[in-house]
Amino acid sequence: MNTTIALIISIVISFGVTAGLGFIIIPWLRKLKFGQTILDIGPSWHKSKQGTPNMGGLMFIIGIILSFAATAVTVHLTGGNLESEYSSLITGRETVLMIAGLVLALGCGLVGFTDDFIKIKLKRNEGLTAKQKTIGQVIMTVGYILTLWLSHNTSWYIPFFGTVNFEKNLFTAIVFWAVSFFIIYGCINSVNLTDGIDGLCSSVTATVAITFIVIGFIQNFTGMKLFAGALLGGVLGFLCWNWNPAKTFMGDTGSLFLGGMVVALGYMCKCPLLLLPIGIVYVCETLSDIIQIGYFKLTHGKRVFKMAPIHHHFEMCGWKEKKICVVFSAVNAVGCIVGVILLYFGIVK
């Protein structure tokens, strides 16, 4: 078994498990009455989605974990004389990056699950308070950064500048912690904001996963390929049920988990700054929200967008949800290409 076959297995298992679980988990969520409550602040036509099973993100969480675990074990057991080809998967700092990345994603997913559970089962529309949600995400973020620091995963490739090791002195250490906190916390919540219409977060994240598979080949990092492959299979499997009209929503359970996965991939390639172009749609979603809120407060009620985040603005302009998904994914794909070019023509070790 070579790297490409292992990647294909990873994608197929994740897709199959996730798509298959839809036949089990969606009826189960309906039985438990875990339906989405549509708030009045959203587009009026979203009211028709009232009661659609939420927390469907559990499908791809299970699919991704089972896929990555099964593929990793298979590769390890069949390594034999190919062990050197898979050395980056089963030894060294890269293993720490993969394990820590999964823990980050699961931890963020747990915060999201708690939020969804409170909203749906306990009938509290606000879910976790902003403070509670922030505390949970901060704990996961700081824990992940600490793991990176203790495992000496502190060297980044910075486009146009080269590789920088942040362990040089106190100043660079502070920069590493501060910038990492901003990137991780910001990315997790940006992915969460992108989950606002049927299929959007999943389709955009699929372009991100494909990009990191390509980067995995460029850097010859098998673990990254399998990690990204499991993510790709999971979101594609979920799209079978989440494409408009959606049979289920991923909820914060799924979107926060995906945010953790995307962050982990950014750090695996040792160039987390590339998450800016590779996740350009995530960035735009967040900026549109910040701009809308800031401008509203400064002008005492005026708005830049018809509604924020920006995918709702295009909805209000008459775009169908499917069109938004296709266009946003295409835009993100362009950002992904830019990211790969920046990395490929730089230091890729």
mmCIF file of C-alpha atoms in Angstrom:
data_model
loop_
_atom_site.group_PDB
_atom_site.id
_atom_site.type_symbol
_atom_site.label_atom_id
_atom_site.label_comp_id
_atom_site.label_asym_id
_atom_site.label_seq_id
_atom_site.Cartn_x
_atom_site.Cartn_y
_atom_site.Cartn_z
ATOM 1 C CA MET A 1 0.000 0.000 0.000
ATOM 2 C CA ASN A 2 1.426 3.391 -0.975
ATOM 3 C CA THR A 3 0.582 6.908 0.137
ATOM 4 C CA THR A 4 -2.040 7.521 -2.547
ATOM 5 C CA ILE A 5 -3.912 4.321 -1.722
ATOM 6 C CA ALA A 6 -3.842 5.198 1.989
ATOM 7 C CA LEU A 7 -5.269 8.638 1.148
ATOM 8 C CA ILE A 8 -8.054 7.148 -0.967
ATOM 9 C CA ILE A 9 -8.927 4.717 1.836
ATOM 10 C CA SER A 10 -9.037 7.614 4.299
ATOM 11 C CA ILE A 11 -11.425 9.603 2.100
ATOM 12 C CA VAL A 12 -13.648 6.619 1.282
ATOM 13 C CA ILE A 13 -13.991 5.453 4.905
ATOM 14 C CA SER A 14 -14.793 8.947 6.148
ATOM 15 C CA PHE A 15 -17.298 9.563 3.350
ATOM 16 C CA GLY A 16 -18.950 6.163 3.738
ATOM 17 C CA VAL A 17 -19.250 6.309 7.518
ATOM 18 C CA THR A 18 -20.509 9.907 7.535
ATOM 19 C CA ALA A 19 -23.033 9.449 4.733
ATOM 20 C CA GLY A 20 -24.161 6.110 6.149
ATOM 21 C CA LEU A 21 -24.643 7.504 9.642
ATOM 22 C CA GLY A 22 -27.230 9.892 8.203
ATOM 23 C CA PHE A 23 -29.684 6.984 8.031
ATOM 24 C CA ILE A 24 -29.192 6.405 11.762
ATOM 25 C CA ILE A 25 -28.389 9.733 13.399
ATOM 26 C CA ILE A 26 -30.947 11.945 11.626
ATOM 27 C CA PRO A 27 -33.972 9.774 12.653
ATOM 28 C CA TRP A 28 -32.429 9.540 16.137
ATOM 29 C CA LEU A 29 -32.166 13.340 16.371
ATOM 30 C CA ARG A 30 -35.778 13.627 15.217
ATOM 31 C CA LYS A 31 -36.857 11.128 17.849
ATOM 32 C CA LEU A 32 -35.068 13.137 20.530
ATOM 33 C CA LYS A 33 -36.666 16.300 19.098
ATOM 34 C CA PHE A 34 -33.267 17.898 18.558
ATOM 35 C CA GLY A 35 -34.688 20.310 16.000
ATOM 36 C CA GLN A 36 -33.243 23.683 15.015
ATOM 37 C CA THR A 37 -34.947 26.788 16.373
ATOM 38 C CA ILE A 38 -34.895 29.575 13.791
ATOM 39 C CA LEU A 39 -34.490 32.991 15.403
ATOM 40 C CA ASP A 40 -36.395 36.054 14.177
ATOM 41 C CA ILE A 41 -33.129 37.935 13.484
ATOM 42 C CA GLY A 42 -32.412 35.754 10.433
ATOM 43 C CA PRO A 43 -33.976 35.893 6.958
ATOM 44 C CA SER A 44 -37.722 35.359 7.190
ATOM 45 C CA TRP A 45 -37.705 32.482 4.677
ATOM 46 C CA HIS A 46 -35.454 30.473 7.012
ATOM 47 C CA LYS A 47 -38.536 29.890 9.170
ATOM 48 C CA SER A 48 -39.395 26.974 6.892
ATOM 49 C CA LYS A 49 -36.317 25.206 8.302
ATOM 50 C CA GLN A 50 -37.765 25.226 11.805
ATOM 51 C CA GLY A 51 -37.413 21.797 13.397
ATOM 52 C CA THR A 52 -34.739 20.459 11.018
ATOM 53 C CA PRO A 53 -32.545 18.089 13.079
ATOM 54 C CA ASN A 54 -29.501 19.874 14.478
ATOM 55 C CA MET A 55 -26.167 18.512 15.794
ATOM 56 C CA GLY A 56 -25.737 16.510 12.587
ATOM 57 C CA GLY A 57 -22.059 17.334 12.849
ATOM 58 C CA LEU A 58 -21.810 14.221 14.996
ATOM 59 C CA MET A 59 -21.945 12.281 11.721
ATOM 60 C CA PHE A 60 -18.696 13.601 10.287
ATOM 61 C CA ILE A 61 -16.992 13.786 13.678
ATOM 62 C CA ILE A 62 -17.460 10.037 14.021
ATOM 63 C CA GLY A 63 -16.607 9.455 10.362
ATOM 64 C CA ILE A 64 -13.396 11.503 10.489
ATOM 65 C CA ILE A 65 -12.123 9.944 13.707
ATOM 66 C CA LEU A 66 -12.857 6.387 12.577
ATOM 67 C CA SER A 67 -11.326 7.039 9.156
ATOM 68 C CA PHE A 68 -8.121 8.581 10.435
ATOM 69 C CA ALA A 69 -7.694 5.962 13.149
ATOM 70 C CA ALA A 70 -8.397 3.039 10.807
ATOM 71 C CA THR A 71 -6.094 4.341 8.089
ATOM 72 C CA ALA A 72 -3.287 5.189 10.524
ATOM 73 C CA VAL A 73 -3.424 1.732 12.094
ATOM 74 C CA THR A 74 -3.510 0.050 8.676
ATOM 75 C CA VAL A 75 -0.511 2.046 7.493
ATOM 76 C CA HIS A 76 1.378 1.228 10.673
ATOM 77 C CA LEU A 77 0.619 -2.500 10.457
ATOM 78 C CA THR A 78 1.486 -2.731 6.756
ATOM 79 C CA GLY A 79 4.543 -0.457 6.887
ATOM 80 C CA GLY A 80 7.178 -3.172 6.708
ATOM 81 C CA ASN A 81 9.890 -2.125 4.317
ATOM 82 C CA LEU A 82 7.863 0.985 3.497
ATOM 83 C CA GLU A 83 8.229 2.263 7.042
ATOM 84 C CA SER A 84 10.459 5.141 5.955
ATOM 85 C CA GLU A 85 7.711 6.355 3.611
ATOM 86 C CA TYR A 86 5.358 6.642 6.554
ATOM 87 C CA SER A 87 7.866 7.759 9.163
ATOM 88 C CA SER A 88 6.278 11.190 9.393
ATOM 89 C CA LEU A 89 2.979 9.519 10.244
ATOM 90 C CA ILE A 90 4.126 7.329 13.136
ATOM 91 C CA THR A 91 7.090 9.136 14.705
ATOM 92 C CA GLY A 92 8.406 12.578 15.594
ATOM 93 C CA ARG A 93 6.889 15.982 16.166
ATOM 94 C CA GLU A 94 4.352 15.480 13.377
ATOM 95 C CA THR A 95 2.616 12.844 15.480
ATOM 96 C CA VAL A 96 2.177 15.422 18.229
ATOM 97 C CA LEU A 97 0.688 17.843 15.704
ATOM 98 C CA MET A 98 -1.870 15.258 14.572
ATOM 99 C CA ILE A 99 -2.873 14.102 18.051
ATOM 100 C CA ALA A 100 -3.025 17.659 19.400
ATOM 101 C CA GLY A 101 -5.037 18.706 16.341
ATOM 102 C CA LEU A 102 -7.619 15.983 16.899
ATOM 103 C CA VAL A 103 -7.850 16.877 20.597
ATOM 104 C CA LEU A 104 -8.320 20.561 19.704
ATOM 105 C CA ALA A 105 -11.066 19.725 17.208
ATOM 106 C CA LEU A 106 -12.822 17.381 19.632
ATOM 107 C CA GLY A 107 -12.545 19.902 22.462
ATOM 108 C CA CYS A 108 -14.051 22.638 20.312
ATOM 109 C CA GLY A 109 -16.725 20.191 19.170
ATOM 110 C CA LEU A 110 -17.534 19.480 22.826
ATOM 111 C CA VAL A 111 -17.999 23.197 23.491
ATOM 112 C CA GLY A 112 -20.311 23.332 20.479
ATOM 113 C CA PHE A 113 -22.177 20.207 21.576
ATOM 114 C CA THR A 114 -22.799 21.748 25.004
ATOM 115 C CA ASP A 115 -24.051 24.936 23.368
ATOM 116 C CA ASP A 116 -26.368 23.019 21.007
ATOM 117 C CA PHE A 117 -27.654 20.771 23.784
ATOM 118 C CA ILE A 118 -28.585 23.738 25.974
ATOM 119 C CA LYS A 119 -30.302 25.482 23.059
ATOM 120 C CA ILE A 120 -32.257 22.474 21.890
ATOM 121 C CA LYS A 121 -32.904 20.173 24.823
ATOM 122 C CA LEU A 122 -33.031 22.724 27.626
ATOM 123 C CA LYS A 123 -34.953 25.199 25.419
ATOM 124 C CA ARG A 124 -32.582 28.111 26.061
ATOM 125 C CA ASN A 125 -32.191 29.861 22.700
ATOM 126 C CA GLU A 126 -28.978 31.614 23.681
ATOM 127 C CA GLY A 127 -27.241 28.325 24.585
ATOM 128 C CA LEU A 128 -24.004 28.915 26.440
ATOM 129 C CA THR A 129 -23.437 32.512 27.412
ATOM 130 C CA ALA A 130 -20.800 34.393 25.428
ATOM 131 C CA LYS A 131 -18.519 34.241 28.473
ATOM 132 C CA GLN A 132 -18.952 30.490 28.922
ATOM 133 C CA LYS A 133 -18.345 29.793 25.239
ATOM 134 C CA THR A 134 -15.274 32.019 25.226
ATOM 135 C CA ILE A 135 -13.823 30.325 28.303
ATOM 136 C CA GLY A 136 -14.227 26.896 26.700
ATOM 137 C CA GLN A 137 -12.560 27.998 23.475
ATOM 138 C CA VAL A 138 -9.770 29.810 25.323
ATOM 139 C CA ILE A 139 -8.978 26.679 27.336
ATOM 140 C CA MET A 140 -8.693 24.618 24.165
ATOM 141 C CA THR A 141 -6.673 27.302 22.383
ATOM 142 C CA VAL A 142 -4.167 27.773 25.207
ATOM 143 C CA GLY A 143 -3.838 24.024 25.671
ATOM 144 C CA TYR A 144 -3.068 23.583 21.968
ATOM 145 C CA ILE A 145 -0.488 26.388 21.921
ATOM 146 C CA LEU A 146 1.163 24.951 25.046
ATOM 147 C CA THR A 147 1.401 21.562 23.325
ATOM 148 C CA LEU A 148 3.020 23.188 20.290
ATOM 149 C CA TRP A 149 5.498 24.992 22.524
ATOM 150 C CA LEU A 150 6.467 21.987 24.631
ATOM 151 C CA SER A 151 6.888 19.796 21.532
ATOM 152 C CA HIS A 152 9.062 22.478 19.860
ATOM 153 C CA ASN A 153 6.652 22.913 16.954
ATOM 154 C CA THR A 154 7.506 26.604 16.909
ATOM 155 C CA SER A 155 9.082 27.113 13.491
ATOM 156 C CA TRP A 156 6.944 28.750 10.813
ATOM 157 C CA TYR A 157 7.528 29.466 7.184
ATOM 158 C CA ILE A 158 6.491 33.074 6.591
ATOM 159 C CA PRO A 159 5.944 33.929 2.902
ATOM 160 C CA PHE A 160 8.648 36.242 1.503
ATOM 161 C CA PHE A 161 10.667 36.074 4.750
ATOM 162 C CA GLY A 162 11.604 32.416 5.153
ATOM 163 C CA THR A 163 11.541 30.174 8.219
ATOM 164 C CA VAL A 164 11.381 31.732 11.682
ATOM 165 C CA ASN A 165 11.966 29.865 14.957
ATOM 166 C CA PHE A 166 10.046 31.579 17.735
ATOM 167 C CA GLU A 167 12.089 29.967 20.521
ATOM 168 C CA LYS A 168 14.985 32.381 20.013
ATOM 169 C CA ASN A 169 14.185 34.779 22.857
ATOM 170 C CA LEU A 170 11.446 36.130 25.106
ATOM 171 C CA PHE A 171 10.156 38.592 22.496
ATOM 172 C CA THR A 172 9.718 35.962 19.770
ATOM 173 C CA ALA A 173 8.094 33.645 22.313
ATOM 174 C CA ILE A 174 5.533 36.329 23.177
ATOM 175 C CA VAL A 175 4.897 36.917 19.469
ATOM 176 C CA PHE A 176 4.371 33.177 18.930
ATOM 177 C CA TRP A 177 1.828 32.909 21.746
ATOM 178 C CA ALA A 178 -0.019 36.119 20.862
ATOM 179 C CA VAL A 179 -0.233 35.493 17.114
ATOM 180 C CA SER A 180 -1.101 31.815 17.621
ATOM 181 C CA PHE A 181 -3.915 32.722 19.990
ATOM 182 C CA PHE A 182 -5.301 35.197 17.457
ATOM 183 C CA ILE A 183 -5.054 32.706 14.577
ATOM 184 C CA ILE A 184 -6.525 29.710 16.437
ATOM 185 C CA TYR A 185 -9.332 31.467 18.273
ATOM 186 C CA GLY A 186 -10.158 33.573 15.204
ATOM 187 C CA CYS A 187 -10.153 30.663 12.756
ATOM 188 C CA ILE A 188 -12.355 28.455 14.930
ATOM 189 C CA ASN A 189 -14.986 31.176 15.232
ATOM 190 C CA SER A 190 -14.694 32.165 11.568
ATOM 191 C CA VAL A 191 -15.553 28.642 10.465
ATOM 192 C CA ASN A 192 -18.442 28.730 12.923
ATOM 193 C CA LEU A 193 -19.764 31.955 11.346
ATOM 194 C CA THR A 194 -19.626 30.389 7.888
ATOM 195 C CA ASP A 195 -22.203 27.798 8.933
ATOM 196 C CA GLY A 196 -25.281 29.871 8.167
ATOM 197 C CA ILE A 197 -26.964 28.341 5.122
ATOM 198 C CA ASP A 198 -27.390 24.833 3.746
ATOM 199 C CA GLY A 199 -24.127 23.307 2.570
ATOM 200 C CA LEU A 200 -21.955 26.446 2.823
ATOM 201 C CA CYS A 201 -19.530 25.514 5.587
ATOM 202 C CA SER A 202 -19.144 21.956 4.289
ATOM 203 C CA SER A 203 -18.505 22.957 0.664
ATOM 204 C CA VAL A 204 -16.012 25.702 1.555
ATOM 205 C CA THR A 205 -14.207 23.387 3.970
ATOM 206 C CA ALA A 206 -13.972 20.762 1.210
ATOM 207 C CA THR A 207 -11.814 23.175 -0.821
ATOM 208 C CA VAL A 208 -9.628 23.708 2.247
ATOM 209 C CA ALA A 209 -9.223 19.950 2.765
ATOM 210 C CA ILE A 210 -8.239 19.392 -0.881
ATOM 211 C CA THR A 211 -5.645 22.146 -0.556
ATOM 212 C CA PHE A 212 -3.995 20.558 2.456
ATOM 213 C CA ILE A 213 -3.907 17.212 0.665
ATOM 214 C CA VAL A 214 -1.925 18.947 -2.073
ATOM 215 C CA ILE A 215 0.336 20.575 0.529
ATOM 216 C CA GLY A 216 0.810 17.171 2.146
ATOM 217 C CA PHE A 217 2.206 15.885 -1.139
ATOM 218 C CA ILE A 218 4.423 18.953 -1.525
ATOM 219 C CA GLN A 219 5.841 18.524 1.971
ATOM 220 C CA ASN A 220 5.825 14.710 1.838
ATOM 221 C CA PHE A 221 3.850 14.612 5.086
ATOM 222 C CA THR A 222 1.695 11.486 4.920
ATOM 223 C CA GLY A 223 -0.083 12.242 8.172
ATOM 224 C CA MET A 224 -1.329 15.555 6.842
ATOM 225 C CA LYS A 225 -2.662 13.877 3.708
ATOM 226 C CA LEU A 226 -4.642 11.344 5.751
ATOM 227 C CA PHE A 227 -5.849 14.006 8.196
ATOM 228 C CA ALA A 228 -7.026 16.238 5.344
ATOM 229 C CA GLY A 229 -8.383 13.218 3.454
ATOM 230 C CA ALA A 230 -10.527 12.227 6.420
ATOM 231 C CA LEU A 231 -11.780 15.818 6.636
ATOM 232 C CA LEU A 232 -12.612 15.861 2.912
ATOM 233 C CA GLY A 233 -14.512 12.584 3.057
ATOM 234 C CA GLY A 234 -16.389 13.749 6.152
ATOM 235 C CA VAL A 235 -17.645 17.045 4.752
ATOM 236 C CA LEU A 236 -18.540 15.478 1.396
ATOM 237 C CA GLY A 237 -20.453 12.725 3.186
ATOM 238 C CA PHE A 238 -22.251 15.344 5.241
ATOM 239 C CA LEU A 239 -23.138 17.323 2.122
ATOM 240 C CA CYS A 240 -25.260 14.346 1.045
ATOM 241 C CA TRP A 241 -27.599 15.359 3.862
ATOM 242 C CA ASN A 242 -26.832 19.071 4.246
ATOM 243 C CA TRP A 243 -27.124 20.288 0.631
ATOM 244 C CA ASN A 244 -30.143 22.519 0.108
ATOM 245 C CA PRO A 245 -32.759 21.640 1.173
ATOM 246 C CA ALA A 246 -30.888 20.322 4.205
ATOM 247 C CA LYS A 247 -32.069 17.214 6.015
ATOM 248 C CA THR A 248 -29.875 18.145 8.990
ATOM 249 C CA PHE A 249 -27.633 20.958 10.232
ATOM 250 C CA MET A 250 -24.158 20.461 11.679
ATOM 251 C CA GLY A 251 -24.791 22.873 14.543
ATOM 252 C CA ASP A 252 -22.010 24.405 16.629
ATOM 253 C CA THR A 253 -21.069 20.805 17.391
ATOM 254 C CA GLY A 254 -19.884 20.375 13.823
ATOM 255 C CA SER A 255 -18.742 23.884 12.876
ATOM 256 C CA LEU A 256 -16.478 24.331 15.910
ATOM 257 C CA PHE A 257 -15.031 20.859 15.316
ATOM 258 C CA LEU A 258 -14.291 21.791 11.696
ATOM 259 C CA GLY A 259 -12.660 24.999 12.908
ATOM 260 C CA GLY A 260 -10.298 22.964 15.061
ATOM 261 C CA MET A 261 -9.488 20.650 12.139
ATOM 262 C CA VAL A 262 -8.693 23.569 9.830
ATOM 263 C CA VAL A 263 -6.430 25.178 12.445
ATOM 264 C CA ALA A 264 -4.616 21.887 13.007
ATOM 265 C CA LEU A 265 -3.900 21.563 9.290
ATOM 266 C CA GLY A 266 -2.531 25.107 9.208
ATOM 267 C CA TYR A 267 -0.042 24.222 11.930
ATOM 268 C CA MET A 268 0.797 20.845 10.404
ATOM 269 C CA CYS A 269 2.135 22.563 7.295
ATOM 270 C CA LYS A 270 4.152 24.858 9.591
ATOM 271 C CA CYS A 271 2.700 27.927 7.936
ATOM 272 C CA PRO A 272 -0.498 28.898 9.785
ATOM 273 C CA LEU A 273 -0.459 32.343 8.178
ATOM 274 C CA LEU A 274 -1.535 30.605 4.973
ATOM 275 C CA LEU A 275 -4.929 30.104 6.593
ATOM 276 C CA LEU A 276 -5.643 33.701 5.522
ATOM 277 C CA PRO A 277 -5.727 32.978 1.763
ATOM 278 C CA ILE A 278 -6.687 29.292 2.112
ATOM 279 C CA GLY A 279 -9.665 30.247 4.288
ATOM 280 C CA ILE A 280 -10.456 33.528 2.567
ATOM 281 C CA VAL A 281 -14.222 32.953 2.802
ATOM 282 C CA TYR A 282 -13.931 32.351 6.554
ATOM 283 C CA VAL A 283 -12.016 35.625 6.813
ATOM 284 C CA CYS A 284 -14.602 37.546 4.788
ATOM 285 C CA GLU A 285 -17.450 36.141 6.877
ATOM 286 C CA THR A 286 -15.779 37.389 10.062
ATOM 287 C CA LEU A 287 -14.772 40.771 8.662
ATOM 288 C CA SER A 288 -18.296 41.388 7.385
ATOM 289 C CA ASP A 289 -19.654 40.742 10.866
ATOM 290 C CA ILE A 290 -17.086 43.016 12.517
ATOM 291 C CA ILE A 291 -17.647 45.779 9.956
ATOM 292 C CA GLN A 292 -21.426 45.543 10.289
ATOM 293 C CA ILE A 293 -21.397 45.726 14.077
ATOM 294 C CA GLY A 294 -18.778 48.486 14.209
ATOM 295 C CA TYR A 295 -20.468 50.646 11.574
ATOM 296 C CA PHE A 296 -23.886 50.116 13.195
ATOM 297 C CA LYS A 297 -22.572 51.397 16.529
ATOM 298 C CA LEU A 298 -20.624 54.299 15.038
ATOM 299 C CA THR A 299 -23.549 55.537 12.909
ATOM 300 C CA HIS A 300 -26.252 54.712 15.450
ATOM 301 C CA GLY A 301 -28.186 52.273 13.296
ATOM 302 C CA LYS A 302 -26.841 52.393 9.750
ATOM 303 C CA ARG A 303 -25.593 49.241 8.004
ATOM 304 C CA VAL A 304 -22.965 48.407 5.393
ATOM 305 C CA PHE A 305 -24.555 45.065 4.473
ATOM 306 C CA LYS A 306 -28.215 44.161 4.259
ATOM 307 C CA MET A 307 -27.425 41.455 6.795
ATOM 308 C CA ALA A 308 -24.254 39.947 8.232
ATOM 309 C CA PRO A 309 -22.366 37.632 7.975
ATOM 310 C CA ILE A 310 -21.939 38.296 4.290
ATOM 311 C CA HIS A 311 -23.670 35.134 3.008
ATOM 312 C CA HIS A 312 -26.923 36.547 4.419
ATOM 313 C CA HIS A 313 -26.295 39.793 2.513
ATOM 314 C CA PHE A 314 -26.265 37.861 -0.754
ATOM 315 C CA GLU A 315 -29.398 35.995 0.351
ATOM 316 C CA MET A 316 -31.118 39.329 0.867
ATOM 317 C CA CYS A 317 -29.956 40.335 -2.625
ATOM 318 C CA GLY A 318 -31.896 37.391 -4.042
ATOM 319 C CA TRP A 319 -29.193 34.758 -4.405
ATOM 320 C CA LYS A 320 -30.295 31.165 -3.823
ATOM 321 C CA GLU A 321 -28.456 29.144 -1.204
ATOM 322 C CA LYS A 322 -27.028 26.754 -3.801
ATOM 323 C CA LYS A 323 -25.606 29.660 -5.816
ATOM 324 C CA ILE A 324 -23.985 31.137 -2.709
ATOM 325 C CA CYS A 325 -22.366 27.786 -1.895
ATOM 326 C CA VAL A 326 -20.977 27.368 -5.414
ATOM 327 C CA VAL A 327 -19.693 30.947 -5.746
ATOM 328 C CA PHE A 328 -18.212 31.099 -2.244
ATOM 329 C CA SER A 329 -16.501 27.737 -2.735
ATOM 330 C CA ALA A 330 -15.067 28.941 -6.061
ATOM 331 C CA VAL A 331 -13.775 32.113 -4.432
ATOM 332 C CA ASN A 332 -12.217 30.095 -1.636
ATOM 333 C CA ALA A 333 -10.641 27.759 -4.201
ATOM 334 C CA VAL A 334 -8.876 30.771 -5.727
ATOM 335 C CA GLY A 335 -7.570 31.700 -2.282
ATOM 336 C CA CYS A 336 -6.402 28.111 -1.846
ATOM 337 C CA ILE A 337 -4.452 28.276 -5.101
ATOM 338 C CA VAL A 338 -2.755 31.471 -3.912
ATOM 339 C CA GLY A 339 -1.853 29.757 -0.639
ATOM 340 C CA VAL A 340 -0.321 26.750 -2.378
ATOM 341 C CA ILE A 341 1.704 28.991 -4.683
ATOM 342 C CA LEU A 342 3.052 30.980 -1.731
ATOM 343 C CA LEU A 343 4.098 27.783 0.001
ATOM 344 C CA TYR A 344 5.422 25.952 -3.046
ATOM 345 C CA PHE A 345 7.787 28.712 -4.060
ATOM 346 C CA GLY A 346 8.997 29.143 -0.499
ATOM 347 C CA ILE A 347 10.525 26.826 2.029
ATOM 348 C CA VAL A 348 8.413 23.670 2.102
ATOM 349 C CA LYS A 349 10.265 21.541 4.601
#
